[in-house]
Coordinates of C-alpha atoms in Angstrom, one line a residue:
Chain A
X769 CA 43.0 15.9 18.2
X770 CA 44.7 18.9 20.0
X771 CA 46.8 21.1 17.8
X772 CA 50.2 22.3 19.2
X773 CA 50.7 25.0 16.6
X774 CA 48.1 26.5 14.3
X775 CA 48.5 29.0 11.5
X776 CA 45.3 30.8 10.3
X777 CA 45.4 32.9 7.1
X778 CA 49.1 33.9 7.6
X779 CA 50.5 36.3 5.1
X780 CA 54.1 37.5 5.1
X781 CA 56.0 39.7 2.6
X782 CA 59.6 40.9 2.5
X783 CA 59.1 44.5 1.5
X784 CA 56.6 44.2 -1.4
X785 CA 57.5 40.7 -2.4
X786 CA 54.9 38.3 -0.9
X787 CA 56.4 35.1 0.4
X788 CA 53.5 33.4 2.1
X789 CA 49.9 34.1 1.3
X790 CA 46.9 33.3 3.5
X791 CA 48.5 30.1 4.7
X792 CA 46.6 27.9 7.2
X793 CA 47.8 24.7 8.7
X794 CA 48.0 22.8 12.0
X795 CA 50.6 20.7 13.7
X796 CA 49.8 18.0 16.2
X797 CA 52.0 16.6 19.0
X798 CA 53.8 13.3 18.4
X799 CA 54.2 13.7 14.7
X800 CA 57.2 14.2 12.4
X801 CA 56.2 16.7 9.6
X802 CA 58.1 17.3 6.4
X803 CA 58.0 20.5 4.5
X804 CA 59.0 20.3 0.8
X805 CA 58.9 22.7 -2.1
X806 CA 61.0 24.4 -4.7
X807 CA 63.5 27.1 -3.8
X808 CA 61.8 30.4 -2.8
X809 CA 58.5 28.6 -1.9
X810 CA 58.6 30.2 1.6
X811 CA 59.7 27.2 3.6
X812 CA 62.3 29.0 5.7
X813 CA 60.0 31.9 6.2
X814 CA 57.3 29.5 7.5
X815 CA 59.8 28.2 10.2
X816 CA 60.8 31.7 11.2
X817 CA 57.1 32.7 11.6
X818 CA 56.4 29.6 13.8
X819 CA 59.4 30.5 16.0
X820 CA 58.2 34.1 16.3
X821 CA 61.4 35.5 14.7
X822 CA 59.1 37.1 12.1
X823 CA 55.7 38.5 12.8
X824 CA 52.9 37.8 10.2
X825 CA 51.5 40.8 8.5
X826 CA 48.1 39.2 8.4
X827 CA 46.7 36.2 10.2
X828 CA 47.3 34.5 13.5
X829 CA 49.7 31.9 14.8
X830 CA 48.8 30.1 18.0
X831 CA 50.9 27.9 20.2
X832 CA 49.0 25.8 22.8
X833 CA 45.9 27.8 21.7
X834 CA 47.6 31.0 22.8
X835 CA 48.7 33.7 20.3
X836 CA 52.5 33.4 19.7
X837 CA 52.9 37.2 20.3
X838 CA 51.7 36.8 23.9
X839 CA 54.7 34.6 24.8
X840 CA 57.8 36.2 26.2
X841 CA 61.0 35.4 24.3
X842 CA 62.2 33.2 27.1
X843 CA 58.8 31.3 27.4
X844 CA 58.9 30.8 23.7
X845 CA 62.4 29.4 23.9
X846 CA 61.3 26.9 26.5
X847 CA 58.6 25.7 24.1
X848 CA 60.0 25.9 20.6
X849 CA 63.6 25.2 19.3
X850 CA 64.7 26.2 15.8
X851 CA 67.7 25.1 13.8
X852 CA 68.1 27.8 11.2
X853 CA 69.5 27.0 7.7
X854 CA 72.7 29.0 8.3
X855 CA 74.7 28.9 11.5
X856 CA 77.8 30.7 12.6
X857 CA 80.6 28.7 14.1
X858 CA 82.9 30.5 16.6
X859 CA 85.6 28.7 18.7
X860 CA 83.3 27.2 21.3
X861 CA 84.0 23.7 22.4
X862 CA 81.3 21.2 21.4
X863 CA 80.2 20.9 25.0
X864 CA 79.9 24.7 25.5
X865 CA 78.0 25.0 22.2
X866 CA 75.5 22.2 23.2
X867 CA 75.1 23.8 26.7
X868 CA 74.0 27.0 25.0
X869 CA 70.9 25.1 24.2
X870 CA 70.1 25.3 27.9
X871 CA 70.3 29.1 28.0
X872 CA 66.5 29.7 28.3
X873 CA 66.5 27.6 31.6
X874 CA 69.0 29.5 33.7
X875 CA 69.5 33.1 34.6
X876 CA 71.9 35.7 33.2
X877 CA 74.5 35.5 35.8
X878 CA 73.8 31.8 36.7
X879 CA 75.6 28.7 35.8
X880 CA 74.0 25.6 34.1
X881 CA 72.7 23.2 36.7
X882 CA 73.5 19.5 37.0
X883 CA 70.3 18.8 35.1
X884 CA 71.3 21.2 32.3
X885 CA 74.7 19.4 32.0
X886 CA 73.0 16.0 32.0
X887 CA 70.6 17.0 29.2
X888 CA 73.5 18.3 27.2
X889 CA 75.4 15.1 27.7
X890 CA 72.4 13.0 26.6
X891 CA 71.9 15.1 23.5
X892 CA 75.6 14.7 22.6
X893 CA 75.3 11.0 23.0
X894 CA 72.3 10.5 20.7
X895 CA 73.7 12.7 18.0
X896 CA 77.0 10.9 18.3
X897 CA 79.2 13.9 19.1
X898 CA 80.0 13.0 22.7
X899 CA 83.5 12.0 21.7
X900 CA 84.1 15.5 20.3
X901 CA 83.1 17.2 23.5
X902 CA 86.4 19.0 24.1
X903 CA 87.0 19.9 20.4
X904 CA 86.4 23.4 19.0
X905 CA 83.3 23.6 16.8
X906 CA 85.2 25.8 14.4
X907 CA 87.7 22.9 13.8
X908 CA 85.0 20.3 12.9
X909 CA 83.8 19.2 9.5
X910 CA 80.5 20.5 8.1
X911 CA 78.6 17.3 9.0
X912 CA 80.0 17.2 12.5
X913 CA 79.0 20.8 13.1
X914 CA 75.5 20.0 11.9
X915 CA 75.2 17.2 14.4
X916 CA 76.5 19.5 17.1
X917 CA 73.8 22.0 16.2
X918 CA 71.2 19.2 16.3
X919 CA 72.5 18.3 19.8
X920 CA 72.1 21.9 20.8
X921 CA 68.4 21.8 19.7
X922 CA 67.9 18.5 21.5
X923 CA 69.4 19.8 24.7
X924 CA 66.9 22.6 24.6
X925 CA 64.3 19.8 25.2
X926 CA 61.3 21.6 23.8
X927 CA 57.9 20.3 22.8
X928 CA 58.3 21.7 19.3
X929 CA 61.4 21.2 17.1
X930 CA 61.7 23.2 13.9
X931 CA 64.6 22.3 11.6
X932 CA 65.6 24.0 8.4
X933 CA 67.5 21.5 6.2
X934 CA 69.1 19.5 9.1
X935 CA 70.6 16.9 6.7
X936 CA 72.3 19.1 4.2
X937 CA 75.9 18.4 5.0
X938 CA 75.5 14.9 6.3
X939 CA 76.6 11.6 4.8
X940 CA 74.0 9.0 4.1
X941 CA 74.4 7.2 7.4
X942 CA 74.0 10.4 9.4
X943 CA 71.1 11.6 7.2
X944 CA 69.2 8.5 8.1
X945 CA 70.3 8.7 11.8
X946 CA 69.0 12.3 12.0
X947 CA 65.7 11.3 10.6
X948 CA 65.4 8.3 12.9
X949 CA 66.2 10.6 15.8
X950 CA 63.5 13.0 14.8
X951 CA 61.1 10.1 14.4
X952 CA 61.9 8.9 17.9
X953 CA 61.5 12.4 19.3
X954 CA 58.1 12.5 17.7
X955 CA 57.1 9.2 19.3
X956 CA 58.1 10.7 22.6
X957 CA 55.5 13.4 22.1
X958 CA 57.4 16.2 20.4
X959 CA 56.1 18.0 17.4
X960 CA 58.9 17.9 14.8
X961 CA 58.9 19.8 11.6
X962 CA 61.8 19.7 9.1
X963 CA 62.4 21.4 5.8
X964 CA 64.0 18.7 3.6
X965 CA 65.0 18.7 0.0
X966 CA 65.5 14.9 -0.2
X967 CA 62.0 13.7 -1.0
X968 CA 62.9 10.1 -0.3
X969 CA 63.9 10.9 3.3
X970 CA 60.5 12.6 3.7
X971 CA 58.7 9.7 2.0
X972 CA 60.5 7.3 4.3
X973 CA 60.4 8.9 7.7
X974 CA 57.8 11.7 7.9
X975 CA 54.2 11.0 9.1
X976 CA 52.8 13.9 7.2
X977 CA 54.0 16.3 4.4
X978 CA 53.3 19.9 3.5
X979 CA 54.0 20.8 -0.1
X980 CA 54.6 24.5 -0.5
X981 CA 54.7 26.2 -3.9
X982 CA 55.0 30.0 -4.4
X983 CA 53.8 30.9 -0.9
X984 CA 50.8 28.7 -0.6
X985 CA 50.0 25.1 0.4
X986 CA 49.7 23.0 -2.7
X987 CA 48.9 19.7 -1.0
X988 CA 49.2 18.1 2.5
X989 CA 48.8 14.6 3.8
X990 CA 50.7 11.4 4.5
X991 CA 53.6 10.9 2.0
X992 CA 51.9 8.0 0.3
X993 CA 49.0 10.2 -0.7
X994 CA 51.0 13.3 -1.5
X995 CA 53.9 12.1 -3.6
X996 CA 52.2 11.2 -6.8
X997 CA 53.9 11.6 -10.2
X998 CA 51.3 14.3 -11.0
X999 CA 52.2 16.4 -7.9
X1000 CA 56.0 16.0 -8.5
X1001 CA 55.5 17.1 -12.1
X1002 CA 53.3 20.1 -11.0
X1003 CA 55.5 21.4 -8.2
X1004 CA 59.1 20.4 -9.2
X1005 CA 58.7 20.1 -13.0
X1006 CA 60.3 16.7 -13.0
X1007 CA 58.5 13.6 -14.4
X1008 CA 58.9 10.5 -12.3
X1009 CA 57.5 7.0 -12.5
X1010 CA 55.1 5.7 -9.9
X1011 CA 57.2 3.5 -7.7
X1012 CA 56.8 2.0 -4.2
X1013 CA 59.5 0.7 -2.0
X1014 CA 59.3 -3.1 -2.1
X1015 CA 59.7 -3.5 1.7
X1016 CA 58.1 -0.4 3.3
X1017 CA 55.5 0.3 0.6
X1018 CA 56.3 4.0 0.8
X1019 CA 56.8 6.1 -2.4
X1020 CA 60.2 6.2 -4.0
X1021 CA 61.0 9.3 -6.1
X1022 CA 63.6 8.8 -8.8
X1023 CA 63.6 10.4 -12.3
Chain B
X1160 CA 85.4 28.8 42.4
X1161 CA 88.8 28.2 44.0
X1162 CA 91.0 28.4 40.8
X1163 CA 89.2 31.6 39.9
X1164 CA 90.1 33.2 43.3
X1165 CA 93.7 32.0 42.8
X1166 CA 94.0 33.6 39.4
X1167 CA 92.5 36.9 40.5
X1168 CA 95.1 37.0 43.3
X1169 CA 97.9 36.2 40.8
X1170 CA 96.6 38.8 38.3
X1171 CA 96.4 41.5 41.0
X1172 CA 99.9 40.7 42.1
X1173 CA 101.4 40.9 38.6
X1174 CA 99.5 44.2 38.0
X1175 CA 100.8 45.8 41.2
X1176 CA 104.4 44.7 40.4
X1177 CA 104.0 46.1 36.8
X1178 CA 102.8 49.4 38.2
X1179 CA 105.7 49.7 40.5
X1180 CA 108.3 48.7 38.0
X1181 CA 106.9 50.9 35.2
X1182 CA 106.8 53.9 37.6
X1183 CA 110.4 53.4 38.5
X1184 CA 111.5 53.3 34.8
X1185 CA 112.1 56.5 32.9
X1186 CA 114.5 59.2 31.8
X1187 CA 115.2 59.7 35.5
X1188 CA 115.5 56.2 37.0
X1189 CA 114.1 56.0 40.5
X1190 CA 115.0 53.0 42.8
X1191 CA 112.1 50.5 43.3
X1192 CA 112.4 51.0 47.1
X1193 CA 111.7 54.7 46.7
X1194 CA 108.7 54.1 44.5
X1195 CA 107.3 51.6 47.0
X1196 CA 107.9 54.1 49.8
X1197 CA 106.2 57.0 48.0
X1198 CA 103.2 54.8 47.2
X1199 CA 103.1 53.6 50.8
X1200 CA 103.4 57.1 52.1
X1201 CA 100.0 57.9 50.5
X1202 CA 98.2 55.0 52.1
X1203 CA 96.4 55.9 55.4
X1204 CA 97.5 53.7 58.2
X1205 CA 100.8 52.8 56.6
X1206 CA 102.1 56.3 56.0
X1207 CA 103.3 56.9 59.5
X1208 CA 105.8 54.1 59.2
X1209 CA 107.4 55.4 56.0
X1210 CA 110.7 57.4 56.3
X1211 CA 111.1 59.3 53.1
X1212 CA 114.7 60.2 52.1
X1213 CA 113.9 61.2 48.5
X1214 CA 113.7 64.7 47.0
X1215 CA 110.5 66.5 46.4
X1216 CA 111.2 66.7 42.7
X1217 CA 111.4 62.9 42.5
X1218 CA 108.2 62.6 44.5
X1219 CA 106.5 64.9 41.9
X1220 CA 107.8 62.8 39.1
X1221 CA 106.5 59.6 40.6
X1222 CA 103.1 60.7 42.0
X1223 CA 102.1 63.5 39.6
X1224 CA 103.7 62.4 36.3
X1225 CA 104.4 58.7 36.1
X1226 CA 101.8 57.1 38.3
X1227 CA 98.7 58.7 36.7
X1228 CA 100.2 57.9 33.3
X1229 CA 100.8 54.3 34.3
X1230 CA 97.3 53.9 35.6
X1231 CA 95.9 55.5 32.5
X1232 CA 97.7 53.1 30.3
X1233 CA 96.1 50.2 32.3
X1234 CA 92.6 51.8 32.0
X1235 CA 92.8 52.7 28.3
X1236 CA 94.4 49.3 27.3
X1237 CA 91.8 47.4 29.3
X1238 CA 89.0 49.6 28.0
X1239 CA 89.9 49.4 24.4
X1240 CA 90.3 45.7 24.6
X1241 CA 86.9 45.1 26.2
X1242 CA 85.3 47.5 23.7
X1243 CA 87.0 45.4 21.0
X1244 CA 85.4 42.2 22.5
X1245 CA 82.0 44.0 22.4
X1246 CA 82.3 45.1 18.8
X1247 CA 83.7 41.8 17.6
X1248 CA 80.8 40.0 19.4
X1249 CA 77.9 42.3 18.4
X1250 CA 79.0 42.5 14.8
X1251 CA 80.0 38.8 14.7
X1252 CA 83.1 39.9 13.0
X1253 CA 86.5 38.9 14.3
X1254 CA 88.2 41.8 12.5
X1255 CA 86.1 44.5 14.1
X1256 CA 87.9 46.9 16.4
X1257 CA 86.6 49.6 18.8
X1258 CA 86.9 52.2 16.0
X1259 CA 85.0 50.3 13.3
X1260 CA 81.9 52.3 13.6
X1261 CA 83.5 55.7 13.5
X1262 CA 84.6 56.5 17.1
X1263 CA 88.1 57.3 16.1
X1264 CA 87.4 59.5 13.1
X1265 CA 84.7 61.3 15.1
X1266 CA 87.0 61.8 18.0
X1267 CA 89.8 63.0 15.7
X1268 CA 87.6 65.6 14.1
X1269 CA 86.4 66.8 17.5
X1270 CA 89.9 67.0 18.8
X1271 CA 91.3 68.7 15.7
X1272 CA 88.5 71.3 15.7
X1273 CA 89.3 71.8 19.4
X1274 CA 93.0 72.1 18.9
X1275 CA 92.8 74.4 15.9
X1276 CA 90.1 76.8 16.9
X1277 CA 89.2 76.7 20.6
X1278 CA 92.1 75.5 22.7
X1279 CA 95.2 77.6 23.4
X1280 CA 98.4 76.0 22.1
X1281 CA 100.6 73.8 24.2
X1282 CA 100.0 71.4 27.0
X1283 CA 98.0 73.9 29.1
X1284 CA 94.9 73.4 27.0
X1285 CA 94.9 69.6 27.1
X1286 CA 92.3 69.7 29.9
X1287 CA 89.3 70.5 27.7
X1288 CA 90.5 68.4 24.7
X1289 CA 88.8 65.1 25.9
X1290 CA 85.4 66.9 25.8
X1291 CA 85.9 67.8 22.1
X1292 CA 87.1 64.3 21.2
X1293 CA 84.3 62.6 23.2
X1294 CA 81.6 64.8 21.6
X1295 CA 83.0 64.1 18.1
X1296 CA 83.1 60.3 18.8
X1297 CA 79.5 60.3 20.0
X1298 CA 78.3 62.3 17.0
X1299 CA 80.0 60.0 14.5
X1300 CA 78.7 56.9 16.3
X1301 CA 75.2 58.3 16.2
X1302 CA 75.3 59.0 12.5
X1303 CA 76.7 55.6 11.7
X1304 CA 74.2 53.7 13.8
X1305 CA 71.4 55.7 12.0
X1306 CA 72.8 54.7 8.6
X1307 CA 73.5 51.1 9.7
X1308 CA 69.8 50.1 9.9
X1309 CA 67.8 48.4 7.3
X1310 CA 64.1 47.9 7.7
X1311 CA 64.3 49.2 11.2
X1312 CA 66.8 46.6 12.3
X1313 CA 70.5 47.1 13.0
X1314 CA 72.4 45.2 10.3
X1315 CA 76.1 44.3 11.0
X1316 CA 77.1 44.6 7.4
X1317 CA 75.4 47.9 6.8
X1318 CA 76.9 49.2 10.1
X1319 CA 80.4 48.3 9.1
X1320 CA 80.0 49.8 5.6
X1321 CA 78.5 53.0 7.1
X1322 CA 81.4 53.1 9.6
X1323 CA 83.9 53.0 6.8
X1324 CA 82.1 55.6 4.7
X1325 CA 81.6 58.1 7.5
X1326 CA 85.1 57.5 8.8
X1327 CA 86.6 58.3 5.4
X1328 CA 84.5 61.5 5.1
X1329 CA 85.4 62.7 8.6
X1330 CA 89.1 61.9 8.1
X1331 CA 89.0 63.9 4.9
X1332 CA 87.7 66.9 6.9
X1333 CA 90.5 66.4 9.5
X1334 CA 93.1 66.4 6.7
X1335 CA 91.6 69.5 5.1
X1336 CA 91.7 71.3 8.4
X1337 CA 95.3 70.3 8.9
X1338 CA 96.3 71.6 5.5
X1339 CA 94.5 74.9 6.0
X1340 CA 95.8 75.6 9.6
X1341 CA 99.4 74.5 9.5
X1342 CA 100.6 76.4 12.6
X1343 CA 99.1 74.0 15.2
X1344 CA 100.0 70.9 13.2
X1345 CA 102.3 69.3 15.7
X1346 CA 99.7 69.1 18.5
X1347 CA 97.1 67.7 16.1
X1348 CA 99.6 65.2 14.6
X1349 CA 100.7 63.9 18.0
X1350 CA 97.2 63.5 19.2
X1351 CA 96.2 61.6 16.0
X1352 CA 99.0 59.1 16.5
X1353 CA 97.8 58.4 20.0
X1354 CA 99.9 59.0 23.1
X1355 CA 99.7 59.0 26.9
X1356 CA 102.4 61.7 27.1
X1357 CA 101.6 64.5 29.5
X1358 CA 98.3 62.9 30.8
X1359 CA 97.5 63.2 34.5
X1360 CA 95.0 62.4 37.2
X1361 CA 92.4 64.5 35.4
X1362 CA 92.5 62.3 32.4
X1363 CA 92.3 59.2 34.5
X1364 CA 89.2 60.6 36.2
X1365 CA 87.6 61.1 32.8
X1366 CA 88.2 57.6 31.4
X1367 CA 88.0 55.4 34.5
X1368 CA 84.2 55.6 35.3
X1369 CA 83.3 54.7 31.7
X1370 CA 85.7 51.8 31.5
X1371 CA 84.7 50.5 34.9
X1372 CA 80.9 50.7 34.2
X1373 CA 81.5 49.4 30.7
X1374 CA 83.3 46.2 32.0
X1375 CA 80.6 45.5 34.6
X1376 CA 77.8 45.9 32.0
X1377 CA 79.7 43.9 29.4
X1378 CA 79.9 41.0 31.9
X1379 CA 76.2 41.4 32.5
X1380 CA 75.6 40.8 28.8
X1381 CA 78.2 38.0 28.5
X1382 CA 75.8 35.1 28.4
X1383 CA 73.6 36.7 25.7
X1384 CA 76.7 37.5 23.6
X1385 CA 77.6 33.9 23.7
X1386 CA 74.3 32.9 22.3
X1387 CA 74.3 35.7 19.8
X1388 CA 77.4 34.3 18.2
X1389 CA 75.3 31.4 16.9
X1390 CA 73.5 33.8 14.6
X1391 CA 70.4 36.0 15.0
X1392 CA 67.7 33.4 14.3
X1393 CA 69.4 30.8 16.6
X1394 CA 69.8 33.4 19.3
X1395 CA 66.2 34.4 19.0
X1396 CA 65.1 30.8 19.3
X1397 CA 67.1 30.6 22.6
X1398 CA 65.2 33.5 24.0
X1399 CA 67.5 36.4 23.3
X1400 CA 66.1 39.8 22.3
X1401 CA 68.6 40.2 19.4
X1402 CA 67.7 43.8 18.5
X1403 CA 67.9 45.0 22.0
X1404 CA 71.3 43.2 22.6
X1405 CA 72.8 44.8 19.5
X1406 CA 71.8 48.3 20.5
X1407 CA 73.0 47.9 24.0
X1408 CA 76.3 46.5 23.2
X1409 CA 77.1 49.0 20.5
X1410 CA 76.2 51.9 22.8
X1411 CA 78.3 50.4 25.5
X1412 CA 81.3 49.7 23.3
X1413 CA 81.2 53.2 21.7
X1414 CA 81.0 54.9 25.1
X1415 CA 84.0 52.9 26.3
X1416 CA 86.0 53.5 23.2
X1417 CA 85.1 57.2 23.1
X1418 CA 86.2 57.7 26.7
X1419 CA 89.5 56.0 26.0
X1420 CA 90.2 57.8 22.7
X1421 CA 89.3 61.2 24.2
X1422 CA 92.1 61.0 26.7
X1423 CA 94.7 59.1 24.7
X1424 CA 94.2 59.9 21.1
X1425 CA 93.8 57.1 18.5
X1426 CA 95.9 54.2 19.8
X1427 CA 95.5 51.4 17.3
X1428 CA 95.8 47.7 17.3
X1429 CA 95.1 47.0 21.0
X1430 CA 91.4 46.8 20.7
X1431 CA 91.6 44.6 17.6
X1432 CA 94.5 42.3 18.5
X1433 CA 94.0 41.6 22.2
X1434 CA 90.5 40.2 22.0
X1435 CA 91.2 38.3 18.8
X1436 CA 94.4 36.8 20.1
X1437 CA 92.7 35.7 23.4
X1438 CA 89.8 34.2 21.5
X1439 CA 92.3 32.1 19.5
X1440 CA 93.9 30.9 22.7
X1441 CA 91.0 30.6 25.1
X1442 CA 87.9 30.3 22.9
X1443 CA 84.9 32.5 22.4
X1444 CA 83.1 32.2 25.7
X1445 CA 82.5 35.9 26.6
X1446 CA 82.7 36.0 30.4
X1447 CA 86.2 34.5 30.1
X1448 CA 87.1 36.6 27.1
X1449 CA 86.0 39.9 28.7
X1450 CA 88.0 39.3 31.9
X1451 CA 91.1 38.1 30.0
X1452 CA 90.9 41.0 27.6
X1453 CA 90.6 43.5 30.4
X1454 CA 93.9 42.6 32.1
X1455 CA 95.9 41.5 29.1
X1456 CA 94.9 44.7 27.3
X1457 CA 95.8 46.7 30.3
X1458 CA 99.2 45.2 30.8
X1459 CA 100.0 45.2 27.1
X1460 CA 99.4 48.9 26.8
X1461 CA 101.3 49.6 30.0
X1462 CA 104.3 47.7 28.6
X1463 CA 104.0 49.4 25.3
X1464 CA 103.8 52.9 26.8
X1465 CA 106.7 52.2 29.1
X1466 CA 108.8 51.2 26.1
X1467 CA 107.5 54.3 24.2
X1468 CA 108.9 56.6 26.9
X1469 CA 112.1 54.7 27.6
X1470 CA 113.5 53.2 24.4
X1471 CA 114.7 56.4 22.9
X1472 CA 114.7 58.4 26.1
X1473 CA 114.5 61.4 26.5
X1474 CA 112.7 61.4 23.2
X1475 CA 109.2 59.8 23.4
X1476 CA 107.7 57.6 20.7
X1477 CA 103.9 57.7 20.1
X1478 CA 102.7 54.5 21.8
X1479 CA 100.7 53.5 18.7
X1480 CA 104.0 52.8 17.0
X1481 CA 105.0 50.4 19.7
X1482 CA 101.6 48.6 19.8
X1483 CA 101.7 48.0 16.1
X1484 CA 105.3 47.1 16.0
X1485 CA 105.1 44.5 18.8
X1486 CA 101.6 43.4 18.1
X1487 CA 101.8 42.8 14.4
X1488 CA 104.3 40.0 14.4
X1489 CA 102.8 38.4 17.5
X1490 CA 99.4 38.4 15.8
X1491 CA 100.9 36.7 12.7
X1492 CA 102.5 34.1 14.9
X1493 CA 99.1 33.3 16.4
X1494 CA 97.4 33.1 13.0
X1495 CA 100.1 30.8 11.7
X1496 CA 100.1 28.6 14.8
X1497 CA 96.8 27.4 13.3
X1498 CA 94.3 27.4 16.1
X1499 CA 91.1 26.9 14.2
X1500 CA 89.1 29.9 13.5
X1501 CA 86.6 29.9 10.7
X1502 CA 84.2 32.8 11.2

């Protein structure tokens, strides 16, 4: 099957501290990928590399079989959307903020087109922030802000969605909603990749998991194959029993 | 677009009215009709219809003393405010002002050196003073922007810290010079407090091109600045060249601030307060923020300067005292009004 994004022997270091070492992996369209691993494993760095924010010191990253560096920033923004781990919230209205997701599609002095506005509206509806449209983002709760950020990335309407801990501030209902939305996007052909700390969300919703430990890939595969008690012990130093969900048959990770 | 045109017409009208009223006010009050007549007498096509029954002395007061000063207040107020928008935006810090990366301390040192060693005493020498101040401001900005980089990238936090450190060092040199050369102290002191007193058409000609070009280029960057507020990674993922934007906007803001400071001295508070207050009221969208800051900043400084030269007339107050005195409480009111702002 065609690969949307491919990393080959990618190495990245901040100064002299290596973060990722000779990492190789491929992402296909129409799949929801989870990235898990302990703190400092290089998960966020992996996302920044895939979005071209950081350039690898060694190795090659390709998007649609074309080196990532050969894309202009604007071309790249039309292909890949990233939700970083930390966002800043200035007094934009929710609608203004979501419309910023359409920036790569209109010119410097231009205005968003009717299509841009419509895509922003749809994104606000599916993420359940449409009723907040006129409110200031800076006045919202942490969870609401996070959904606005998700709406912004959805409005960008790219073939690749990279999300760094998109569920951190969300209540249980919205954690599940977010994962279902990403699942749905994947079914529509988008390559979704999310860094998640909740292994049960990954086990439940992701099609495929990458487990990172200290800058290299420890294991990859469907959650059922990957989340074994041995692996959890090895990577997270927590011993868990081998449990499967009685209804879905997917692994359940509890100490 | 209609409401936009309407508000531009309204703003122009208010500004013209403010110019006429401010020009009429002063230690020698001049009737509004005379001011209008004198202004009209300079406009080709209209001048033939104006019958002047005022004295030459009054015409000199209006056209050579007050009018350039009034216009300069508008240019400096607008310029400092838009520069404030640029620094607050590019450093993503709502407490940044146009002087945060060393423009004011650099300009102060340049001006002090000029006043103490190169320029003859008294108002006659004020002509070359802007050059000294401008050179000092640019030098300080250059040093700070070199120091404010880490791993080849401009870093807002390093930049602010470098600005504070360089500012402190340069201010110390200014103080040292003042202690060593006491005889010219009044000139230096008045300049440091910021004032539009005694400024004429020449000063207006120095500052206006920078402010005008600065505002146009700031509007050109407005869309990118909006996206940049989301954070560097998010801006990158939306197609913005973050490094390039930061450099551009800092250069632009520094040039505007330096041009203003070089003709007016260090007028505080306008460039911090006006953009911040307008962001609290109208939100962070930059095109709106730049345009609102331009005219609110301009009118604010005009009102402050008019008060500065009329409140204790014939004694003049440094305008910086008025901006802080009026601006401080208003700012507190806005903060307490509780429009949400969590940086």
